[in-house]
Coordinates of C-alpha atoms and ligand atoms in Angstrom, one line a residue:
M1 CA 11.9 21.0 -11.7
K2 CA 10.6 17.8 -10.2
P3 CA 8.9 18.5 -6.8
K4 CA 10.7 17.2 -3.7
Y5 CA 7.8 15.0 -2.5
F6 CA 5.4 12.9 -4.5
A7 CA 2.6 13.5 -2.0
L8 CA 1.6 15.6 1.0
V9 CA -0.7 13.5 3.1
V10 CA -2.6 15.8 5.5
G11 CA -3.9 14.0 8.5
S12 CA -2.0 11.2 10.3
G13 CA -5.0 9.1 11.6
F14 CA -4.7 5.4 10.7
S15 CA -5.8 5.9 7.1
G16 CA -3.4 8.9 6.3
S17 CA -0.4 7.1 8.1
L18 CA -1.1 3.8 6.4
L19 CA -1.4 5.3 2.9
A20 CA 1.9 7.4 3.6
W21 CA 3.6 4.2 4.7
I22 CA 2.6 2.4 1.4
L23 CA 3.5 5.3 -0.8
Q24 CA 6.9 5.4 0.8
K25 CA 7.2 1.6 0.3
Q26 CA 6.5 2.2 -3.3
G27 CA 9.5 4.4 -3.5
K28 CA 7.5 7.7 -3.5
D29 CA 8.9 10.3 -1.1
T30 CA 5.9 11.3 1.1
L31 CA 5.3 14.1 3.6
L32 CA 2.8 13.3 6.4
V33 CA 1.5 16.2 8.5
D34 CA -1.0 16.5 11.3
Q35 CA -2.2 19.6 13.2
S36 CA -2.2 17.5 16.5
A37 CA 0.4 15.1 18.0
H38 CA 0.2 11.4 18.8
P39 CA -1.0 9.8 20.9
R40 CA -4.2 11.7 20.7
F41 CA -7.9 10.6 21.3
A42 CA -9.8 9.4 18.3
I43 CA -13.3 7.9 18.1
G44 CA -14.3 5.1 15.7
E45 CA -12.9 1.9 17.0
S46 CA -15.0 -1.2 16.1
S47 CA -13.3 -3.1 13.3
T48 CA -14.8 -5.8 11.2
P49 CA -13.9 -8.9 9.1
T50 CA -14.0 -6.7 6.0
A51 CA -11.3 -4.5 7.6
D52 CA -9.3 -7.7 8.5
F53 CA -9.4 -8.9 4.9
L54 CA -8.2 -5.5 3.7
I55 CA -5.4 -5.3 6.2
R56 CA -4.2 -8.7 5.2
H57 CA -4.4 -7.7 1.6
L58 CA -2.5 -4.5 2.1
A59 CA 0.2 -6.2 4.1
E60 CA 0.8 -8.8 1.4
R61 CA 0.4 -6.5 -1.6
W62 CA 2.8 -3.8 -0.3
G63 CA 5.2 -5.9 1.8
L64 CA 4.1 -4.5 5.1
S65 CA 4.9 -7.5 7.3
E66 CA 4.6 -5.5 10.5
L67 CA 0.9 -4.7 9.5
A68 CA -0.2 -8.3 9.0
P69 CA -0.8 -9.2 12.7
L70 CA -3.4 -6.5 13.0
A71 CA -5.7 -8.6 10.9
S72 CA -6.7 -10.9 13.8
F73 CA -7.0 -10.6 17.6
G74 CA -4.7 -13.7 18.2
Q75 CA -1.9 -12.5 16.1
W76 CA -2.2 -8.9 17.4
Q77 CA -1.9 -10.2 20.9
T78 CA 1.1 -12.4 20.1
H79 CA 3.0 -9.7 18.2
Y80 CA 1.9 -6.5 19.9
P81 CA 0.7 -7.2 23.4
D82 CA 1.3 -3.6 24.4
L83 CA -0.7 -2.1 21.5
V84 CA -4.2 -1.9 23.0
C85 CA -7.1 -3.4 21.3
G86 CA -10.3 -5.3 22.3
K87 CA -11.7 -8.8 21.3
K88 CA -14.7 -8.6 18.9
R89 CA -16.2 -11.9 18.2
G90 CA -19.2 -10.4 16.4
F91 CA -22.2 -8.1 16.7
A92 CA -24.5 -8.2 19.6
Y93 CA -27.8 -6.3 19.8
Y94 CA -30.0 -6.0 23.0
S95 CA -33.3 -4.4 23.3
Q96 CA -33.7 -1.9 26.1
S97 CA -36.8 0.0 27.0
Q98 CA -37.3 3.0 29.3
G99 CA -37.9 2.0 32.9
N100 CA -37.5 -1.7 32.3
S101 CA -34.6 -4.1 32.9
F102 CA -33.5 -6.3 30.0
T103 CA -35.4 -9.5 29.6
D104 CA -35.4 -12.2 26.9
D105 CA -37.3 -15.4 26.0
D106 CA -36.4 -18.8 24.6
L107 CA -36.6 -17.4 21.0
H108 CA -34.2 -14.6 21.9
S109 CA -36.8 -12.1 20.8
N110 CA -35.0 -9.2 22.5
S111 CA -31.5 -9.9 21.4
L112 CA -29.5 -10.8 18.2
L113 CA -26.0 -12.2 18.1
V114 CA -24.1 -12.5 14.8
A115 CA -20.8 -14.2 14.9
A116 CA -18.0 -12.7 12.7
S117 CA -15.3 -15.2 13.7
S118 CA -15.0 -18.8 14.6
D119 CA -12.7 -18.5 17.6
D120 CA -10.8 -15.9 19.7
A121 CA -7.7 -16.3 17.6
R122 CA -9.5 -15.4 14.4
S123 CA -11.5 -12.7 16.1
D124 CA -11.8 -9.1 14.9
T125 CA -10.7 -6.3 17.2
H126 CA -11.6 -2.9 18.5
W127 CA -8.9 -0.5 18.0
L128 CA -7.7 1.8 20.8
R129 CA -7.2 4.5 18.2
S130 CA -4.7 6.6 20.2
D131 CA -2.4 3.6 20.3
V132 CA -3.1 2.2 16.7
D133 CA -2.9 5.6 14.9
H134 CA 0.4 6.4 16.8
W135 CA 1.8 3.0 15.9
L136 CA 0.9 3.5 12.2
F137 CA 2.4 7.0 12.2
Q138 CA 5.6 5.5 13.6
Q139 CA 5.6 2.8 10.9
A140 CA 5.3 5.4 8.1
V141 CA 8.1 7.4 9.6
N142 CA 10.2 4.3 10.0
S143 CA 9.8 3.5 6.4
G144 CA 11.2 6.9 5.4
T145 CA 8.1 9.2 5.3
T146 CA 8.8 12.6 6.7
G147 CA 6.3 13.0 9.5
L148 CA 5.5 16.5 11.0
E149 CA 3.2 16.9 13.9
R150 CA 1.5 20.1 15.2
T151 CA 1.8 21.3 11.6
S152 CA -0.9 22.5 9.2
I153 CA -1.1 24.2 5.8
R154 CA -0.8 27.9 5.8
N155 CA -1.1 28.4 2.0
A156 CA -1.2 26.1 -1.0
T157 CA -1.5 26.7 -4.8
F158 CA -1.5 24.1 -7.6
D159 CA 0.2 24.8 -10.8
P160 CA -1.7 22.7 -13.4
V161 CA 1.0 23.2 -16.1
A162 CA 3.8 21.9 -14.0
S163 CA 1.4 19.6 -12.2
K164 CA 2.7 20.4 -8.7
W165 CA 1.7 22.1 -5.5
Q166 CA 3.7 24.9 -3.9
C167 CA 2.8 25.0 -0.2
T168 CA 3.6 26.8 3.0
L169 CA 3.4 24.7 6.2
A170 CA 3.3 26.3 9.6
S171 CA 4.2 24.6 12.9
E172 CA 2.5 25.3 16.2
D173 CA 5.3 27.7 17.1
D174 CA 4.8 29.6 13.8
Q175 CA 7.9 28.2 11.9
E176 CA 7.1 28.2 8.2
T177 CA 8.4 25.6 5.7
Q178 CA 8.0 25.7 1.9
V179 CA 7.4 22.4 0.2
Q180 CA 6.6 21.2 -3.3
F181 CA 4.8 18.1 -4.2
R182 CA 2.6 16.4 -6.9
W183 CA -0.4 15.2 -4.9
L184 CA -2.3 16.6 -2.0
I185 CA -4.0 13.7 -0.2
D186 CA -6.9 14.7 2.2
A187 CA -6.9 12.4 5.2
T188 CA -8.2 15.0 7.6
G189 CA -11.3 12.9 8.5
G190 CA -13.8 15.6 7.4
S191 CA -12.3 18.7 9.0
P192 CA -12.9 21.7 6.8
G193 CA -9.2 22.6 7.0
L194 CA -8.3 21.8 3.3
R195 CA -11.4 23.5 1.7
A196 CA -9.5 26.7 1.1
W197 CA -7.1 24.8 -1.2
T198 CA -9.3 22.2 -2.8
G199 CA -12.4 24.3 -3.2
V200 CA -14.8 21.5 -2.0
Q201 CA -18.0 22.4 -0.2
S202 CA -20.4 20.6 2.0
N203 CA -23.0 18.4 0.1
S204 CA -24.9 16.7 2.9
D205 CA -28.5 17.7 2.4
W206 CA -29.2 14.5 0.5
M207 CA -28.3 12.2 3.3
R208 CA -31.1 10.2 5.0
T209 CA -29.3 9.3 8.1
R210 CA -29.2 12.3 10.5
T211 CA -28.0 11.3 13.9
G212 CA -25.7 12.7 16.5
A213 CA -23.6 11.2 19.3
I214 CA -22.2 11.8 22.8
F215 CA -19.2 9.6 23.6
G216 CA -16.2 8.9 25.7
H217 CA -13.9 6.2 27.2
F218 CA -14.7 4.8 30.7
R219 CA -13.2 2.6 33.3
G220 CA -15.3 0.4 35.6
V221 CA -18.0 -0.6 33.0
E222 CA -19.5 -3.9 34.2
D223 CA -20.1 -6.9 32.0
F224 CA -23.6 -7.0 30.5
A225 CA -23.9 -10.3 28.7
I226 CA -23.4 -12.3 31.9
Q227 CA -26.7 -11.0 33.2
T228 CA -28.6 -12.2 30.2
P229 CA -30.7 -15.4 30.4
S230 CA -28.9 -17.0 27.4
Y231 CA -25.3 -16.2 28.5
H232 CA -24.0 -19.7 29.0
E233 CA -25.7 -21.0 25.9
D234 CA -24.3 -18.1 23.9
L235 CA -20.8 -18.6 25.3
Q236 CA -20.9 -22.3 24.4
N237 CA -22.4 -21.8 20.9
L238 CA -21.2 -18.4 19.8
F239 CA -19.4 -15.9 22.0
S240 CA -19.9 -13.7 25.0
G241 CA -21.9 -10.7 24.1
D242 CA -19.3 -8.6 26.0
D243 CA -16.7 -9.6 23.4
S244 CA -18.5 -7.9 20.7
A245 CA -19.6 -4.6 19.2
Q246 CA -22.4 -4.4 21.7
H247 CA -25.5 -2.4 20.7
H248 CA -28.1 -1.5 23.3
V249 CA -31.0 -0.5 21.1
F250 CA -33.9 1.6 22.4
E251 CA -36.9 3.4 21.0
N252 CA -35.1 6.2 19.1
G253 CA -31.4 5.2 19.1
W254 CA -28.7 3.0 20.7
L255 CA -25.6 2.9 22.9
W256 CA -22.4 1.3 21.8
A257 CA -20.1 -0.5 24.2
L258 CA -16.7 -1.7 23.0
R259 CA -14.5 -3.3 25.6
F260 CA -10.7 -3.0 25.3
C261 CA -8.2 -5.3 26.9
N262 CA -6.9 -2.6 29.2
G263 CA -10.1 -2.3 31.2
V264 CA -11.3 0.8 29.2
T265 CA -14.7 0.7 27.4
S266 CA -15.7 3.0 24.6
L267 CA -19.4 4.1 25.1
G268 CA -21.5 6.4 23.0
F269 CA -25.2 7.2 22.7
V270 CA -26.5 7.7 19.2
L271 CA -29.8 9.5 18.7
P272 CA -31.6 11.4 16.0
E273 CA -30.1 14.9 15.3
A274 CA -33.4 16.5 16.3
S275 CA -33.5 15.0 19.7
W276 CA -30.2 16.6 20.9
P277 CA -30.2 20.2 22.3
T278 CA -29.1 22.7 19.8
T279 CA -25.9 23.2 21.7
L280 CA -24.5 21.0 24.4
K281 CA -21.5 22.8 26.0
A282 CA -18.7 20.6 27.5
A283 CA -19.8 21.5 31.0
E284 CA -23.4 20.3 30.3
R285 CA -22.6 17.0 28.7
S286 CA -22.1 14.9 31.8
A287 CA -25.6 15.8 33.1
H288 CA -27.1 15.0 29.7
W289 CA -25.3 11.7 29.7
Q290 CA -26.7 10.8 33.2
V291 CA -30.2 11.6 32.1
L292 CA -29.8 9.2 29.1
V293 CA -28.3 6.4 31.3
A294 CA -31.0 6.8 34.0
R295 CA -33.7 5.8 31.4
Y296 CA -32.6 2.3 31.0
P297 CA -32.1 0.3 34.2
S298 CA -29.9 -2.4 32.7
I299 CA -27.6 0.2 31.2
E300 CA -27.6 2.1 34.5
R301 CA -26.5 -1.0 36.3
M302 CA -23.7 -1.7 33.7
L303 CA -22.4 1.9 34.3
R304 CA -23.0 2.2 38.0
S305 CA -19.3 2.3 38.8
S306 CA -18.0 3.8 35.6
E307 CA -15.9 6.9 35.4
I308 CA -14.7 8.7 32.2
V309 CA -11.0 8.6 31.4
A310 CA -11.0 10.2 27.9
P311 CA -11.1 12.5 26.1
K312 CA -9.2 14.8 28.5
G313 CA -11.8 17.6 28.3
G314 CA -14.7 15.3 29.1
L315 CA -17.4 13.7 26.8
G316 CA -17.3 14.4 23.1
F317 CA -20.4 15.5 21.3
M318 CA -21.4 15.7 17.6
R319 CA -25.0 16.8 16.9
R320 CA -24.9 15.6 13.4
L321 CA -22.5 12.9 12.3
S322 CA -23.5 12.4 8.6
R323 CA -21.7 14.6 6.1
C324 CA -20.6 14.5 2.5
S325 CA -18.4 16.8 0.3
S326 CA -19.0 18.1 -3.1
S327 CA -16.1 16.0 -4.6
A328 CA -13.5 13.4 -3.6
I329 CA -11.1 14.4 -6.3
G330 CA -9.8 17.6 -8.0
K331 CA -6.8 18.9 -9.8
G332 CA -3.8 17.5 -8.0
W333 CA -5.7 16.3 -4.9
I334 CA -7.8 13.3 -3.7
S335 CA -9.7 12.5 -0.5
L336 CA -9.7 9.3 1.6
P337 CA -13.2 8.1 2.2
N338 CA -13.6 9.5 5.7
A339 CA -12.4 12.9 4.5
Y340 CA -15.0 12.7 1.8
G341 CA -17.9 11.7 3.9
F342 CA -19.4 9.6 6.8
V343 CA -22.8 8.3 7.7
D344 CA -23.1 6.8 11.2
P345 CA -21.4 4.3 13.6
L346 CA -24.1 1.8 13.2
H347 CA -22.6 -1.4 11.7
S348 CA -19.0 -0.1 12.1
S349 CA -18.5 0.5 8.4
G350 CA -16.0 3.5 8.8
I351 CA -12.6 1.7 9.3
A352 CA -13.3 -0.8 6.5
H353 CA -14.4 2.0 4.2
S354 CA -11.2 4.0 5.0
L355 CA -9.1 1.0 4.4
S356 CA -10.8 0.2 1.0
G357 CA -9.9 3.8 0.0
V358 CA -6.3 3.3 1.0
A359 CA -6.2 0.1 -1.0
R360 CA -7.6 1.8 -4.1
I361 CA -5.5 4.9 -4.0
A362 CA -2.4 2.9 -3.3
E363 CA -3.2 0.6 -6.3
A364 CA -3.7 3.7 -8.5
F365 CA -0.3 5.2 -7.6
G366 CA 1.5 1.9 -7.4
G367 CA 0.9 0.8 -11.0
D368 CA 1.4 2.2 -14.5
E369 CA 1.3 6.0 -14.2
R370 CA -0.8 6.2 -17.4
W371 CA -3.7 4.6 -15.7
S372 CA -3.5 6.2 -12.3
H373 CA -5.8 9.2 -13.3
N374 CA -8.5 6.8 -14.5
L375 CA -8.3 4.7 -11.4
L376 CA -8.5 7.7 -9.2
N377 CA -11.4 9.1 -11.0
A378 CA -13.2 5.7 -10.8
Y379 CA -12.5 5.6 -7.1
A380 CA -13.9 9.1 -6.6
E381 CA -17.1 8.2 -8.4
D382 CA -17.4 4.9 -6.5
V383 CA -16.8 6.4 -3.1
H384 CA -19.9 8.6 -3.5
E385 CA -22.0 5.6 -4.5
E386 CA -20.7 3.7 -1.5
L387 CA -21.7 6.4 0.9
A388 CA -25.1 6.6 -0.6
W389 CA -25.5 2.9 -0.2
I390 CA -24.2 2.9 3.4
D391 CA -26.6 5.8 4.1
T392 CA -29.4 3.7 2.7
F393 CA -28.8 0.5 4.7
V394 CA -28.2 2.5 7.9
A395 CA -31.3 4.7 7.5
L396 CA -33.4 1.5 6.9
C397 CA -32.4 0.3 10.4
Y398 CA -33.5 3.5 12.1
K399 CA -36.8 3.3 10.1
G400 CA -37.4 0.1 12.0
L401 CA -37.5 1.8 15.4
P402 CA -39.1 1.9 17.9
S403 CA -39.5 -1.9 17.2
F404 CA -36.4 -3.9 18.0
K405 CA -37.6 -6.7 15.9
N406 CA -38.0 -4.5 12.8
F407 CA -34.6 -2.8 13.5
A408 CA -32.9 -6.2 13.7
A409 CA -34.6 -7.6 10.6
L410 CA -33.7 -4.5 8.6
A411 CA -30.1 -4.8 9.6
S412 CA -30.1 -7.9 7.2
Y413 CA -29.4 -5.5 4.3
Y414 CA -26.1 -4.6 6.0
F415 CA -25.2 -8.2 6.7
V416 CA -25.8 -9.5 3.2
S417 CA -23.7 -6.6 1.9
A418 CA -20.8 -7.2 4.3
I419 CA -20.8 -10.9 3.9
G420 CA -21.0 -10.7 0.0
F421 CA -18.2 -8.2 -0.1
E422 CA -16.0 -10.3 2.3
Q423 CA -16.5 -13.2 0.0
D424 CA -15.5 -11.2 -3.0
V425 CA -12.4 -9.8 -1.4
A426 CA -11.5 -13.3 -0.1
L427 CA -11.5 -14.5 -3.8
D428 CA -9.8 -11.5 -5.4
P429 CA -8.6 -8.7 -3.0
I430 CA -8.0 -6.1 -5.8
H431 CA -11.0 -6.4 -8.1
W432 CA -14.4 -6.1 -6.6
P433 CA -17.0 -6.7 -9.3
R434 CA -19.9 -5.9 -7.0
G435 CA -18.2 -2.9 -5.5
Y436 CA -17.4 -2.0 -1.9
M437 CA -20.1 -3.6 0.3
L438 CA -22.0 -4.5 -2.9
A439 CA -22.5 -0.9 -3.7
K440 CA -22.6 -1.8 -7.5
D441 CA -25.2 -4.5 -7.1
S442 CA -28.1 -2.6 -8.6
S443 CA -30.6 -5.4 -7.9
L444 CA -29.8 -5.5 -4.2
R445 CA -29.8 -1.7 -4.0
S446 CA -33.2 -1.4 -5.8
R447 CA -34.7 -3.9 -3.4
A448 CA -33.4 -1.9 -0.4
E449 CA -34.8 1.3 -2.0
S450 CA -38.2 -0.3 -2.4
M451 CA -38.0 -1.5 1.2
F452 CA -37.2 2.0 2.3
K453 CA -40.3 3.2 0.6
T454 CA -42.4 0.4 2.1
V455 CA -41.2 1.1 5.7
S456 CA -41.6 4.9 5.2
E457 CA -45.2 4.7 3.9
N458 CA -46.6 1.8 6.0
D459 CA -46.8 1.0 9.6
M460 CA -46.3 -2.7 9.2
G461 CA -46.4 -5.4 11.9
S462 CA -43.1 -7.3 12.5
K463 CA -44.4 -10.6 11.1
Q464 CA -45.3 -9.1 7.7
L465 CA -42.2 -7.0 7.6
V466 CA -39.9 -9.9 8.3
E467 CA -41.5 -11.9 5.6
K468 CA -41.1 -9.1 3.1
I469 CA -37.4 -8.7 4.0
Q470 CA -36.8 -12.5 3.8
S471 CA -38.1 -12.4 0.3
S472 CA -36.3 -9.3 -0.6
I473 CA -32.8 -10.5 0.5
A474 CA -33.3 -14.2 -0.5
P475 CA -30.8 -14.2 -3.5
W476 CA -28.0 -12.9 -1.2
N477 CA -28.9 -14.6 2.0
R478 CA -26.5 -17.5 2.2
V479 CA -26.3 -17.6 6.1
G480 CA -29.8 -18.0 7.4
L481 CA -30.5 -14.4 8.3
L482 CA -34.1 -14.2 9.5
D483 CA -34.5 -18.0 9.6
P484 CA -36.8 -18.5 12.6
S485 CA -35.1 -21.8 13.5
Q486 CA -31.8 -19.8 14.1
K487 CA -33.6 -17.9 17.0
N488 CA -31.5 -14.7 16.5
R489 CA -28.2 -16.6 16.8
L490 CA -26.1 -16.6 13.7
A491 CA -23.0 -18.7 14.1
H492 CA -21.6 -19.0 10.5
T493 CA -21.5 -15.7 8.6
I494 CA -17.8 -15.3 7.7
A495 CA -15.9 -16.0 4.6
P496 CA -12.9 -18.3 5.2
K497 CA -10.2 -16.4 7.1
Q498 CA -6.8 -17.6 7.8
V499 CA -4.7 -16.8 10.8
F500 CA -1.2 -15.5 9.9
Ligands
FAD1 C1 -19.0 9.0 16.7 C2 -18.3 8.1 15.7 C3 -18.2 6.7 15.9 C4 -17.5 5.9 14.9 N1 -17.5 4.6 15.2 C5 -16.9 3.8 14.3 C6 -16.8 2.4 14.6 O1 -17.2 1.8 15.7 N2 -16.2 1.6 13.6 C7 -15.7 2.1 12.5 O2 -15.3 1.3 11.6 N3 -15.8 3.4 12.2 C8 -16.4 4.3 13.1 N4 -16.4 5.6 12.9 C9 -15.7 6.1 11.7 C10 -14.1 6.3 12.0 O3 -14.0 7.2 13.1 C11 -13.4 6.7 10.8 O4 -13.5 5.8 9.8 C12 -11.9 6.9 11.1 O5 -11.7 7.9 12.1 C13 -11.2 7.4 9.8 O6 -9.8 7.6 10.2 P1 -9.0 8.6 9.4 O7 -7.5 8.3 9.7 O8 -9.4 8.7 8.0 O9 -9.3 10.1 10.0 P2 -9.2 10.6 11.6 O10 -9.0 9.6 12.5 O11 -10.4 11.6 11.7 O12 -7.8 11.4 11.5 C14 -7.8 12.7 10.9 C15 -6.5 13.4 11.3 O13 -6.3 14.6 10.5 C16 -5.9 15.6 11.4 N5 -6.3 16.9 10.8 C17 -7.6 17.3 10.6 N6 -7.6 18.5 10.0 C18 -6.4 18.8 9.8 C19 -5.7 20.0 9.2 N7 -6.5 20.9 8.6 N8 -4.4 19.9 9.1 C20 -3.6 18.9 9.6 N9 -4.2 17.9 10.2 C21 -5.5 17.8 10.3 C22 -6.5 15.3 12.8 O14 -5.7 15.8 13.8 C23 -6.4 13.7 12.8 O15 -5.3 13.2 13.4 C24 -17.0 6.5 13.8 C25 -17.1 7.9 13.6 C26 -17.7 8.6 14.5 C27 -17.8 10.1 14.3

C-alpha cells in the first residue's frame, strides 16, 4: 500500500518549513512536526548575499511568490513590514582590547568594513527567527502541508522492502498517531532526537574549530559605529557599521551585534571551548556575561542601558558549537545541513548552508525519480566536504588571534569563497561547478591548508603574513581584498543582485 505521506519533516525551523512548503508545492503530501511551538526563540540570524541568491532561486524555481521578498531588505519591508528583520549592509569588524576604548587611525588599522550590497533596498537582512520561522511554518501549512506542533516521534521503523516508514507520533498531552511515509527528513538542527531511528552517531573529533557562545536578545543597545572616527566617511562611502553583522574582535574571540528594526539587538560572545567554565548554569550566566562585558570599555558603553528580553529563561549558552554526524543519509532518511553539522557563527554561513541543502534536496525530489537517489547521495557526500571547508576557513581566522590584523587578513579565504560562490549562483542557480562556497575548488582548499600549516607552525609578523595571503588568494581575489590602497574598506564585493 502506498504510504499516506511522501515525507515526514522533523523540525519546523526555517529550513524544515521551507522544504515542506516546496515538497507540498511539488504535489507531495508532507507532514511537518516540531516538538516545540511557534513563535519560539531561535539563534542564528545574520543572513548573507549567498542566502539572498538562494531564496530568489527557490522562489522562482518552485513558484513560491510569497518567499521572494525575503531576498532583500527593501522588498521585505514593503511586503512584510510586520515580519521583523534587521538591515545588514555588510560585515563590520572592530578591534577591541582589554581595558582600552576603541580607537582607529587614517588607515583604519583597527577596523574592516566589507559591503555586501550597494544600497539599503538591496541590502541583506538579519532574521528575527521567532518571526521568520513561524511565518515559513504558516506558509507550509497554507500550501497543504500537515503541520503538528508539540509533537515528536515515539517510535519509527523503516521497511526496506516496501520502502516506507511506520511511525508513532506523540503529542505533548500523550496522544499517539500512527503515520506512514517514504522519507524521513531530519531538520532538527542537530538535536540528537532522531538518532534512535537513523542510527547516526556523533563524529565531531576531527573538527578544528572549537568555540562556545553565550547569547541573548537585548533592548537598549546603543549604536557603536557613530562613536568611531570614520563614521561619517563610512556612511557616505559604504554603510553605517551599525547596519551590519557587527563583530567586536578581541584577543581570543569576538562579540556579535545584530540590530533588528524593532529595537532588539542579538548579542553573543564567542570564545574557545576551553575558556568557558565546564558548566554554566542558567543562574550563573548573567554574572559571567557582565565579567566579559566589563573587560572592553567600548562594549561596556554600548551595553550600559541594555536589558535582556529573550530567551525567556535568560541567556543561552553552548560550550561547544561545532558538531558533525556520522552520516547525512541512510535508508529512507536524509539530513538538512544544520542537522548534519555546524561549525561556528563567524562569517554567518549557517543560513545559506541550510538553504543550499533545501535547494538540493528539493531538486532531487522534484525531478525524475530515477535520479533522486544519486542526487541525494551526491548531496550527502558534498555536505561533509562543505562542513570541512567551512571549518578550515573559520579555524584559520581564529589562528590569526590575538592580532586583529592577522584575523582580518585570514578572513579573506571566507570572502573569496563567498564571492566566488555568489558569482556561480548568479550565473546558474542549480549547477555549482565549484561547489557550495567553492568547497570543490581543490586549488583554493590546498592553499588554505598550506596557510593553516604556516600559521600553526610560525609566529609571523602581520606584514609578512598579509603578503603571503595576498599571493595565496590572488587567482580568486577580484575585489581588492588586502589591497592597502583600500584601507580596510571594501565597497564592491557583490555579484549583480536585482531587486524584485
Ligand atoms: C550560537 C549560534 C549562532 C549562529 N549564528 C548564525 C548567524 O549569524 N548566521 C547564520 O547564517 N547562521 C547562524 N547560525 C546557524 C543557524 O542557527 C542555523 O543555520 C539555523 O538555525 C538552521 O535552521 P534549521 O531550521 O535547520 O534548524 P533549527 O532552527 O535549529 O530548528 C530545528 C527545529 O527542530 C525542532 N526539533 C529538534 N529536535 C526535535 C525532535 N526530536 N522532534 C521534533 N522537533 C525537533 C526544534 O524545536 C526546532 O524548531 C548560528 C548557530 C548558532 C548555534
